[in-house]
mmCIF file of C-alpha atoms and ligand atoms in Angstrom:
data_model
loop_
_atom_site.group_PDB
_atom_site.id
_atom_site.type_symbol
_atom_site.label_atom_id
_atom_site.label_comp_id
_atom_site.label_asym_id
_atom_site.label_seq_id
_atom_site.Cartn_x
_atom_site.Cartn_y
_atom_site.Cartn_z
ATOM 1 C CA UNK A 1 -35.741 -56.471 4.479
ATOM 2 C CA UNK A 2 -37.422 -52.982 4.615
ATOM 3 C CA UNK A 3 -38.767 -54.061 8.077
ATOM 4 C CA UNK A 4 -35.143 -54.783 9.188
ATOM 5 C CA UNK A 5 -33.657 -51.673 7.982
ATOM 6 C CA UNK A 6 -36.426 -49.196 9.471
ATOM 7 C CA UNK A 7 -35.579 -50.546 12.304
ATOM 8 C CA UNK A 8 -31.909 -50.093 12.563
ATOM 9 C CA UNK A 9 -32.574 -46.496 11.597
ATOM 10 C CA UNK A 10 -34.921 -46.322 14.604
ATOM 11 C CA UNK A 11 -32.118 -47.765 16.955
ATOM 12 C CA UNK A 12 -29.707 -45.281 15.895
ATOM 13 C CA UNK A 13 -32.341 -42.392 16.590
ATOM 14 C CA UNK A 14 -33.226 -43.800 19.875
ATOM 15 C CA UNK A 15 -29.417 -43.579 20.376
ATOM 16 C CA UNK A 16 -29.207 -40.084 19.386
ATOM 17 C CA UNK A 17 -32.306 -39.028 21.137
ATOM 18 C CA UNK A 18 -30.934 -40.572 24.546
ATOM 19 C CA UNK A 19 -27.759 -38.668 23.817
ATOM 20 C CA UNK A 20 -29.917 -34.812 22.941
ATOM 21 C CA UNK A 21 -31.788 -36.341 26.420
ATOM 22 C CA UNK A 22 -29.221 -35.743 28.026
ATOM 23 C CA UNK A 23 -27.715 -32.673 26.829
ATOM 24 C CA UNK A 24 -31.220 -31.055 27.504
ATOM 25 C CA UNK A 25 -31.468 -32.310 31.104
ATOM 26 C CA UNK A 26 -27.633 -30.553 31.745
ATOM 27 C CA UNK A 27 -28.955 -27.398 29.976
ATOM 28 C CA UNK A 28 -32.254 -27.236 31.488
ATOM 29 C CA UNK A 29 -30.195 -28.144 35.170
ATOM 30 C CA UNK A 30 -27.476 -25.492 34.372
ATOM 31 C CA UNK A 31 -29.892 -22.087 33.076
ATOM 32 C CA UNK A 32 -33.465 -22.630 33.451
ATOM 33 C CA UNK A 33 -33.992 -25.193 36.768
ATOM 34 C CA UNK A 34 -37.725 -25.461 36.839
ATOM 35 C CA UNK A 35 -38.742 -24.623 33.746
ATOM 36 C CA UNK A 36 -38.232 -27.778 32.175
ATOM 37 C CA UNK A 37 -41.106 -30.189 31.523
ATOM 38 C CA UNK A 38 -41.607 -33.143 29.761
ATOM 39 C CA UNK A 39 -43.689 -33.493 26.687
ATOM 40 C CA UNK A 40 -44.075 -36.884 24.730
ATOM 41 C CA UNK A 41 -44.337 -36.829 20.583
ATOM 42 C CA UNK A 42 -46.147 -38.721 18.639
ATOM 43 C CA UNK A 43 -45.015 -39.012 15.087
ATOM 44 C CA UNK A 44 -47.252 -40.140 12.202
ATOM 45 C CA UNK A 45 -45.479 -43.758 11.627
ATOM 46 C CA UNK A 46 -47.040 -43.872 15.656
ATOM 47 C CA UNK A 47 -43.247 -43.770 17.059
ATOM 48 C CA UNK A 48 -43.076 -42.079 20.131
ATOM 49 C CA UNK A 49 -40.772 -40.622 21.978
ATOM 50 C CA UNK A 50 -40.845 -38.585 24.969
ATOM 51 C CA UNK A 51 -38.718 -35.068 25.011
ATOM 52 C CA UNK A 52 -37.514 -32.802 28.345
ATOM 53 C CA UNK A 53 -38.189 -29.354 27.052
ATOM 54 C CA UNK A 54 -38.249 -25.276 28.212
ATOM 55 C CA UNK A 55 -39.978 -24.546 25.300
ATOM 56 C CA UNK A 56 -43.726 -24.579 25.258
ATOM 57 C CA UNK A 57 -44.176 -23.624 21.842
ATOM 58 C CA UNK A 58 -45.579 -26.907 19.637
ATOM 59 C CA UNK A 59 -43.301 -25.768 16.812
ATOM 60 C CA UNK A 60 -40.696 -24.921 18.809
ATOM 61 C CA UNK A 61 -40.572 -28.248 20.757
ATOM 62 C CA UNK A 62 -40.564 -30.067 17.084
ATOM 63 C CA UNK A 63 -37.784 -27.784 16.274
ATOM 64 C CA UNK A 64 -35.677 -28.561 18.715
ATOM 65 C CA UNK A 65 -35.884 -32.574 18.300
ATOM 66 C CA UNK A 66 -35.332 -31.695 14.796
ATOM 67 C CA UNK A 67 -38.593 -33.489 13.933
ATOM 68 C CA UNK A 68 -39.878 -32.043 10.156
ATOM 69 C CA UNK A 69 -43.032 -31.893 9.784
ATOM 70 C CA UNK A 70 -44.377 -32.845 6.080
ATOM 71 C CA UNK A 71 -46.448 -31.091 4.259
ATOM 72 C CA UNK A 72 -49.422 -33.694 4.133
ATOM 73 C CA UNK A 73 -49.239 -33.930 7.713
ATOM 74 C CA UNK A 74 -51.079 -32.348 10.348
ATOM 75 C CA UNK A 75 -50.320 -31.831 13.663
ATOM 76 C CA UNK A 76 -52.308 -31.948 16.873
ATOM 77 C CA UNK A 77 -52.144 -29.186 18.963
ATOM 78 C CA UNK A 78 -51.594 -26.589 15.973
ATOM 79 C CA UNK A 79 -47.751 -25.558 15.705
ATOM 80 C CA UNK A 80 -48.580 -22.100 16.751
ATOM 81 C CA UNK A 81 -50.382 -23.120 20.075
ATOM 82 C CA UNK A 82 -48.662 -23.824 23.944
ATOM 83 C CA UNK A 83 -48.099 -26.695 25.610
ATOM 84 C CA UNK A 84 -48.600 -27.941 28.643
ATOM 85 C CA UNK A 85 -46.519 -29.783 31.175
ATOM 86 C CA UNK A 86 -46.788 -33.252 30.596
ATOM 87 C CA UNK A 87 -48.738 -32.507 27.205
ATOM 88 C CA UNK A 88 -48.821 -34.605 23.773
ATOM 89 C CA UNK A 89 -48.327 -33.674 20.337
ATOM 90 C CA UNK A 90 -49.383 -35.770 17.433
ATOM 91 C CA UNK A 91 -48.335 -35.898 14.142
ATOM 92 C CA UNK A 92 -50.846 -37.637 11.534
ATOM 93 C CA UNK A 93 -50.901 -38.845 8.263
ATOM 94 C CA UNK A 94 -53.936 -37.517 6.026
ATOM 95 C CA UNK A 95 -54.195 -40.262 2.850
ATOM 96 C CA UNK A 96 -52.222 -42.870 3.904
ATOM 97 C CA UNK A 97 -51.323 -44.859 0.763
ATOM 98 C CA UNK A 98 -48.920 -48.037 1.585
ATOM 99 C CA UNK A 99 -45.637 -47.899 -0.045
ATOM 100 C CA UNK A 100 -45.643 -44.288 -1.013
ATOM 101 C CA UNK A 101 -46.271 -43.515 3.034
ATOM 102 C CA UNK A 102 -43.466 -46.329 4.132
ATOM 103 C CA UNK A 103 -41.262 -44.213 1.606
ATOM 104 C CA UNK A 104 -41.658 -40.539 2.724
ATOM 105 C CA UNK A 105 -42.040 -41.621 7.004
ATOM 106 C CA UNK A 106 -38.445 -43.065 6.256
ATOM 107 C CA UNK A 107 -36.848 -39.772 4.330
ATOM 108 C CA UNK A 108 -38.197 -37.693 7.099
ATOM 109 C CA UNK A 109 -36.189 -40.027 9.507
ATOM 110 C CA UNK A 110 -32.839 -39.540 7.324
ATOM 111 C CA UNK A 111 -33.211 -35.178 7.319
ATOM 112 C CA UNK A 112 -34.073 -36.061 11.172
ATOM 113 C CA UNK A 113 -30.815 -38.390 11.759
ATOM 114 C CA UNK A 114 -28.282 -36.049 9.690
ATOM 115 C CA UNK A 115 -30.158 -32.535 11.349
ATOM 116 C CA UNK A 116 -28.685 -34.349 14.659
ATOM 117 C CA UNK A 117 -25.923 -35.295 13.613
ATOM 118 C CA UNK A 118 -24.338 -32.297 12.370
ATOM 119 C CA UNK A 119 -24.686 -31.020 15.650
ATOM 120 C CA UNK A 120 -22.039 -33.170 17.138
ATOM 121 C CA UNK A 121 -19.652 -33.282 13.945
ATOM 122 C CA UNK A 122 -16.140 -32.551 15.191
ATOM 123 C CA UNK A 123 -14.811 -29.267 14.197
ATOM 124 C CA UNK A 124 -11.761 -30.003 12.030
ATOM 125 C CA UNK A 125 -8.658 -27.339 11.551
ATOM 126 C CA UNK A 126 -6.878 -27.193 8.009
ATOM 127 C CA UNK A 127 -3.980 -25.004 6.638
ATOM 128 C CA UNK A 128 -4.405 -23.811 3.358
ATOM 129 C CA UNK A 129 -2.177 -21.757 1.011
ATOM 130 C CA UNK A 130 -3.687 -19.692 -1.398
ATOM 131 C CA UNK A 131 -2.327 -17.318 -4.416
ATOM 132 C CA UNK A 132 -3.764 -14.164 -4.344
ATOM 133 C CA UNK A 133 -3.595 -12.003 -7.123
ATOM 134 C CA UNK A 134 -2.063 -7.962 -5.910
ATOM 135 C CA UNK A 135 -3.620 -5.375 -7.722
ATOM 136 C CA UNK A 136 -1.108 -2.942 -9.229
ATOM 137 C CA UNK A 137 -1.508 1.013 -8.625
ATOM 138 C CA UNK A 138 -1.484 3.450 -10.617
ATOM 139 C CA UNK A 139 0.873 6.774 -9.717
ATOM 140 C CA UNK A 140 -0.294 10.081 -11.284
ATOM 141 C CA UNK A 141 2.575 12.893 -12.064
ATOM 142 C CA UNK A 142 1.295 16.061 -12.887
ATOM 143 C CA UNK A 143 3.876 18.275 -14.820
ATOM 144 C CA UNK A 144 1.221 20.504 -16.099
ATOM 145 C CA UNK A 145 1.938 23.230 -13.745
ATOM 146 C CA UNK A 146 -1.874 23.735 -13.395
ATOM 147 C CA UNK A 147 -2.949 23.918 -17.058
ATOM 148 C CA UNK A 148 -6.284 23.954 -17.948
ATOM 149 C CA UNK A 149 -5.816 21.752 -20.696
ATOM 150 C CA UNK A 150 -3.864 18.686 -19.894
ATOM 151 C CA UNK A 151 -3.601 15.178 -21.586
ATOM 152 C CA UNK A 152 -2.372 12.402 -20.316
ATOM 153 C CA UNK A 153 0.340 9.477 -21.176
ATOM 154 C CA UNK A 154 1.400 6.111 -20.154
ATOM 155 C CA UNK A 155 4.551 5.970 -19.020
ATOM 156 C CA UNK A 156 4.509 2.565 -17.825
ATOM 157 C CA UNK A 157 2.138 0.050 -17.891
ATOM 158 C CA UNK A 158 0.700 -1.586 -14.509
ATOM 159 C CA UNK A 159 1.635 -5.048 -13.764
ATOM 160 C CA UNK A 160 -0.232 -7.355 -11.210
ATOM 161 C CA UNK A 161 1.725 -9.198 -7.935
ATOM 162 C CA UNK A 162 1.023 -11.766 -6.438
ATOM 163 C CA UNK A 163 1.186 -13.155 -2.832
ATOM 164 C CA UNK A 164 0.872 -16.460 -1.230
ATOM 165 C CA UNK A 165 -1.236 -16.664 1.783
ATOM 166 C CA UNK A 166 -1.731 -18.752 4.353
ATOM 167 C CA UNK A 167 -5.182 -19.299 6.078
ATOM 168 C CA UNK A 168 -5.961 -21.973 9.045
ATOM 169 C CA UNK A 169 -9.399 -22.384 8.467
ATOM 170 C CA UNK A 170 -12.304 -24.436 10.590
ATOM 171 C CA UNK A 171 -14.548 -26.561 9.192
ATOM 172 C CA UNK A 172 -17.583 -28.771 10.582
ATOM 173 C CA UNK A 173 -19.014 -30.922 8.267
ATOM 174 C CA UNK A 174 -16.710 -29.445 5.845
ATOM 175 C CA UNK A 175 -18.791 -26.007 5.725
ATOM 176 C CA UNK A 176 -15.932 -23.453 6.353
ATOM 177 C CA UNK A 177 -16.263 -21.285 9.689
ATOM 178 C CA UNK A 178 -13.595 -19.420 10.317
ATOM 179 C CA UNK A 179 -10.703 -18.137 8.536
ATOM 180 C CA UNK A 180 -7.202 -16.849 10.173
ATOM 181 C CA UNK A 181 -4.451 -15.562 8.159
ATOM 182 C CA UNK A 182 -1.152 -16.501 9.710
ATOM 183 C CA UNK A 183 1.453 -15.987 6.935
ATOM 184 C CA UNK A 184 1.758 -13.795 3.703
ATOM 185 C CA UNK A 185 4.967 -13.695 1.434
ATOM 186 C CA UNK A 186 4.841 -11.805 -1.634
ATOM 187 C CA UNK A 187 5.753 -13.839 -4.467
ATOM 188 C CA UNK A 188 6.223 -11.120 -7.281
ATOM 189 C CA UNK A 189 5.902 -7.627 -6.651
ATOM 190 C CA UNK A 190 3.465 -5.598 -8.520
ATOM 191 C CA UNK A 191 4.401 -3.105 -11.072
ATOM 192 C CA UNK A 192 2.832 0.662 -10.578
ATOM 193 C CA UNK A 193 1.077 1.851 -13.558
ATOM 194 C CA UNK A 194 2.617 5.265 -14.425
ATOM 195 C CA UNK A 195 0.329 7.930 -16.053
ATOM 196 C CA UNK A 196 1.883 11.648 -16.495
ATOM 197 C CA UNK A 197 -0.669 14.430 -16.667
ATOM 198 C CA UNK A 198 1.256 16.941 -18.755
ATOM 199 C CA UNK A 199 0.124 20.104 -20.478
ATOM 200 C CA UNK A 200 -1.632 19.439 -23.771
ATOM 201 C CA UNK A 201 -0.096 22.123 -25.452
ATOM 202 C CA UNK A 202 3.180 21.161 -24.388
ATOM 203 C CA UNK A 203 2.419 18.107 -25.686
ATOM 204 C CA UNK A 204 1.863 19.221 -29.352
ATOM 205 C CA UNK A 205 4.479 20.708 -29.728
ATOM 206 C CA UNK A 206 6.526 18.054 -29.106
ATOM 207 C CA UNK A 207 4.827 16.515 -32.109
ATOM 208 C CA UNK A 208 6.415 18.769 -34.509
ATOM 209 C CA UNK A 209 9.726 18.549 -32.659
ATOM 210 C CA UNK A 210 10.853 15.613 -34.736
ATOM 211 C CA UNK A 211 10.561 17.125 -38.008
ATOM 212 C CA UNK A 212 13.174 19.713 -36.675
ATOM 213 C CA UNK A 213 15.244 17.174 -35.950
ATOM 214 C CA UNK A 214 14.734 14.773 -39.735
ATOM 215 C CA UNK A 215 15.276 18.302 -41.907
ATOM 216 C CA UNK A 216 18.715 17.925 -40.729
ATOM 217 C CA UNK A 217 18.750 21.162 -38.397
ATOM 218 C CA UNK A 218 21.062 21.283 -35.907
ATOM 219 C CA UNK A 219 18.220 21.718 -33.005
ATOM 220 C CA UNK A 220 20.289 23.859 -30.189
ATOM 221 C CA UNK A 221 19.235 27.042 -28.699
ATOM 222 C CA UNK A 222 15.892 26.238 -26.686
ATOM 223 C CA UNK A 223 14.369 23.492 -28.382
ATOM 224 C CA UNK A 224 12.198 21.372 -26.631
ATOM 225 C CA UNK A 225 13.423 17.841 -25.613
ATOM 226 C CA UNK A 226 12.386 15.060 -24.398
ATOM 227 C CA UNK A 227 13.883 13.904 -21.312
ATOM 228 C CA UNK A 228 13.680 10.939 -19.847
ATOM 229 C CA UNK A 229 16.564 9.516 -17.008
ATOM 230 C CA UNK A 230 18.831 6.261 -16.573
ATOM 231 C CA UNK A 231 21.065 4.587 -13.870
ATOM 232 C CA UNK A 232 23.513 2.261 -14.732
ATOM 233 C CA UNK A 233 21.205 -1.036 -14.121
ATOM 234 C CA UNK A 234 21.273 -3.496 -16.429
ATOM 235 C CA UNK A 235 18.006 -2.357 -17.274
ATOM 236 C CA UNK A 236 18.703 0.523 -18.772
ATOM 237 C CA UNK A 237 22.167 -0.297 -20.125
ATOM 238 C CA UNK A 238 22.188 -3.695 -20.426
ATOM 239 C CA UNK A 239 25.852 -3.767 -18.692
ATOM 240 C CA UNK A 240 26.334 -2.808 -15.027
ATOM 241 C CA UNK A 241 29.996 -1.037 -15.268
ATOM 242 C CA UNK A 242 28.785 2.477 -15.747
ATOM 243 C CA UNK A 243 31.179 3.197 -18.318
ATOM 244 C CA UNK A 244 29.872 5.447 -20.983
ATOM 245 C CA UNK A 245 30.538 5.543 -24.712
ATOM 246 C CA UNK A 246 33.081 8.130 -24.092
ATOM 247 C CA UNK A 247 34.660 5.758 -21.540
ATOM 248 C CA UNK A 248 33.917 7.913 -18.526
ATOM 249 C CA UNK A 249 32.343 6.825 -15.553
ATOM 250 C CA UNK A 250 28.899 8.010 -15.854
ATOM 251 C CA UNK A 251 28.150 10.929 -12.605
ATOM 252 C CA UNK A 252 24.979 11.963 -11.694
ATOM 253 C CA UNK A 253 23.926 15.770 -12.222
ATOM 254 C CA UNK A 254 26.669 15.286 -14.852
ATOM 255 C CA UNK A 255 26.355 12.991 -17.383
ATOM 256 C CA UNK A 256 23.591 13.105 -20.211
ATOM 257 C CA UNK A 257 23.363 11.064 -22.886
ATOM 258 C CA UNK A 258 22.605 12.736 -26.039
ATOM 259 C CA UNK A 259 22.109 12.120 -30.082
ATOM 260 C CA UNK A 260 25.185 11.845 -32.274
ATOM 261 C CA UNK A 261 24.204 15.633 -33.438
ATOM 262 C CA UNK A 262 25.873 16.691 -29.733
ATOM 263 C CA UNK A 263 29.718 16.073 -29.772
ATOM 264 C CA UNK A 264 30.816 14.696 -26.626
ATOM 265 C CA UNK A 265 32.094 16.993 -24.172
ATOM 266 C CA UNK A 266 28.956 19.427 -25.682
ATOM 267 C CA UNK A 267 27.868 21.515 -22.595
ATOM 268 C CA UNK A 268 24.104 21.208 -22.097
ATOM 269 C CA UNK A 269 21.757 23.379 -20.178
ATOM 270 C CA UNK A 270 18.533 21.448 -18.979
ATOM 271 C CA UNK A 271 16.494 22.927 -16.416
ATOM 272 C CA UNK A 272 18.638 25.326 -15.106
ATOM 273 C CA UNK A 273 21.383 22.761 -14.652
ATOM 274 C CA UNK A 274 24.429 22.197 -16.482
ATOM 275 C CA UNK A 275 25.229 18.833 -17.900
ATOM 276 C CA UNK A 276 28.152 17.236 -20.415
ATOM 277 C CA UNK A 277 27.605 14.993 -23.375
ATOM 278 C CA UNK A 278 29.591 11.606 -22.452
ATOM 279 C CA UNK A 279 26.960 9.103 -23.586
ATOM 280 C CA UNK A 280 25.116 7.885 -26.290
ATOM 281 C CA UNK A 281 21.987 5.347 -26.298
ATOM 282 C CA UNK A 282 20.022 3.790 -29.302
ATOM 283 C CA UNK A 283 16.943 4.901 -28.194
ATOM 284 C CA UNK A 284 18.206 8.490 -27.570
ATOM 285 C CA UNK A 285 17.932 10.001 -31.454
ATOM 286 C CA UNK A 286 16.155 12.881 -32.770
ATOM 287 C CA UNK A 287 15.021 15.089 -29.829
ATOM 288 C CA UNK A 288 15.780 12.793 -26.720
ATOM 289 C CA UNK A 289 18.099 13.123 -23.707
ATOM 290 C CA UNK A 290 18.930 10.819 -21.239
ATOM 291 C CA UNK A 291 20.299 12.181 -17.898
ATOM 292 C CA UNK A 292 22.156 9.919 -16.079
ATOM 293 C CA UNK A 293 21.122 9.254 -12.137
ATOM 294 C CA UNK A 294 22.444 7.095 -9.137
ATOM 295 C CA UNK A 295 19.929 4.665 -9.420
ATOM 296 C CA UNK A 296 17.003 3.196 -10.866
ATOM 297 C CA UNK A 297 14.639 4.440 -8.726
ATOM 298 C CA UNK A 298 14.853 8.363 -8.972
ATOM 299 C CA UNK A 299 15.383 7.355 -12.993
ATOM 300 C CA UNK A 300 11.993 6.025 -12.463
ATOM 301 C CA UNK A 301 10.532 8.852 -10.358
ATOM 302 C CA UNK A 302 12.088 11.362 -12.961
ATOM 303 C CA UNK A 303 9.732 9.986 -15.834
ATOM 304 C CA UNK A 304 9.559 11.708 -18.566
ATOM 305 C CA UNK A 305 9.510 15.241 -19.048
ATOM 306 C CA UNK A 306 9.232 17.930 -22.177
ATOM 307 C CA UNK A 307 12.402 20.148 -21.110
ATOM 308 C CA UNK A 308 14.187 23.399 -22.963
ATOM 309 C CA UNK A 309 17.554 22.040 -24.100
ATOM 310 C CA UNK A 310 20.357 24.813 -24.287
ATOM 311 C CA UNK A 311 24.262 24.492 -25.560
ATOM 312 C CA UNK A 312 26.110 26.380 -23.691
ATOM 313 C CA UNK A 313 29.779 27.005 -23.719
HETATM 314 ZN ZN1 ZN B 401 18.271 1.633 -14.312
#
């Protein structure tokens, strides 16, 4: 049975031998003409065969026939030395022990087989699609006007996309050789992370700003605010009409919304610019303002700022 099967294994190597034959002889034809020469192996289980090479090299020439070389085997001429033309190298056992001998000769066929056969493994095209994760960024506004001491707050956290992409990949022998992108489609967006680099000692002071605000003070001339923008997104309002609590239709670089403490119609002064009190919000108590703005986007871009707040009349 063993007998049988060694030598079904040696057909198919014969096979596969003939076929490397060949593709030498067109190489050697094609780039090297008369360099070729013909050098016959010997391996240890005394199989022979006889290889056209340009090589000269012993372990070069085993190399290339993809003959391994154990390590209680020697090899005759040294690996190292050159070869002549029509020159023999032997490969010999040093304690051969029966079985044990039978065993290894026939796993050094198998490495020998596959090492040839990946050689002439089709190459095989596959489309993938993979998720890929896109990192969000993170936008810096710096309303510090240069202070040396700044701090720093989160205006909005950073949320990751993600994209689908597709690759057409190679494989041979189902190791991966070359990878092509040919589509990408963004499945969510990511989210920017929002940090606002203001002036520390800006900053505390709006700390104390609330207790103005719970002592029951009326806070008008020139306190400090905080300001933060809307549009009329669902978002922000949670209806899409644009109607305000006074029943207006919100304007930008007009409409504010501000605490219950301003009476509608209240003039405001914020930044220079004069707003009116037509809206209310329940987030906007205590010290907030909300100016209103075309659209979600500059709301966004506004952030939020610290701001003098001034009636005016
Ligand atoms: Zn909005």
């Amino acid at each position: 049975m063993k007998k049988k099967k060694h030598a079904s294994s040696s057909l198919a190597k014969i096979a596969i031998i003939t076929l490397l034959l060949i593709v030498l002889c067109t190489i050697g034809r094609v780039s090297l003409g008369s360099q070729v020469h013909n050098v016959k192996i010997v391996l240890s289980d005394s199989y022979e065969l006889n290889v056209i090479t340009t090589k000269k090299k012993v372990s070069e020439i085993l190399e290339e026939n993809h003959i391994v070389v154990l390590p209680e085997e020697k090899v005759f001429p040294t690996l190292d030395s050159q070869i002549e033309k029509n020159d023999e190298i032997r490969i010999t056992k040093d304690n051969l022990v029966g079985a044990e001998a039978v065993a290894s000769t026939e796993q050094t066929e198998k490495v020998t087989v596959e090492d040839m056969l990946e050689k002439y493994a089709p190459i095989v095209e596959k489309i993938v699609v993979e998720q890929v994760v896109i990192p969000y960024e993170t936008v810096t506004k710096d309303i510090s006007n240069q202070s040396d001491e700044t701090k720093e707050r989160i205006l909005q956290e950073g949320k990751d996309g993600l994209k689908e992409v597709k690759y057409k990949i190679k494989y041979q022998n189902e190791k991966e050789l070359e990878r092509k992108i040919i589509e990408e489609k963004i499945v969510k967006e990511p989210v920017d992370k929002i940090v606002q680099v203001q002036n520390a000692k800006v900053a505390s002071r709006i700390a104390v700003a609330p207790r103005t605000s719970a002592s029951g003070t009326k806070a008008t001339a020139g306190a400090v605010y905080k300001v933060t923008a809307y549009c009329s997104c669902a978002k922000c309002c949670g209806k899409t009409n644009g109607i305000t609590a006074s029943g207006t239709k919100a304007q930008a670089n007009h409409t504010v919304a501000a605490p219950s403490s301003f009476a509608m119609g209240t003039k405001l002064k914020i930044n220079g610019k004069i707003y009116t009190v037509e809206d209310r919000g329940g987030a906007i108590k205590g010290n907030k303002i909300d100016i209103y703005m075309n659209s979600h986007a500059e709301a966004l871009a506004w952030g939020v700022k610290y701001l003098t707040v001034e009636v005016v009349d």
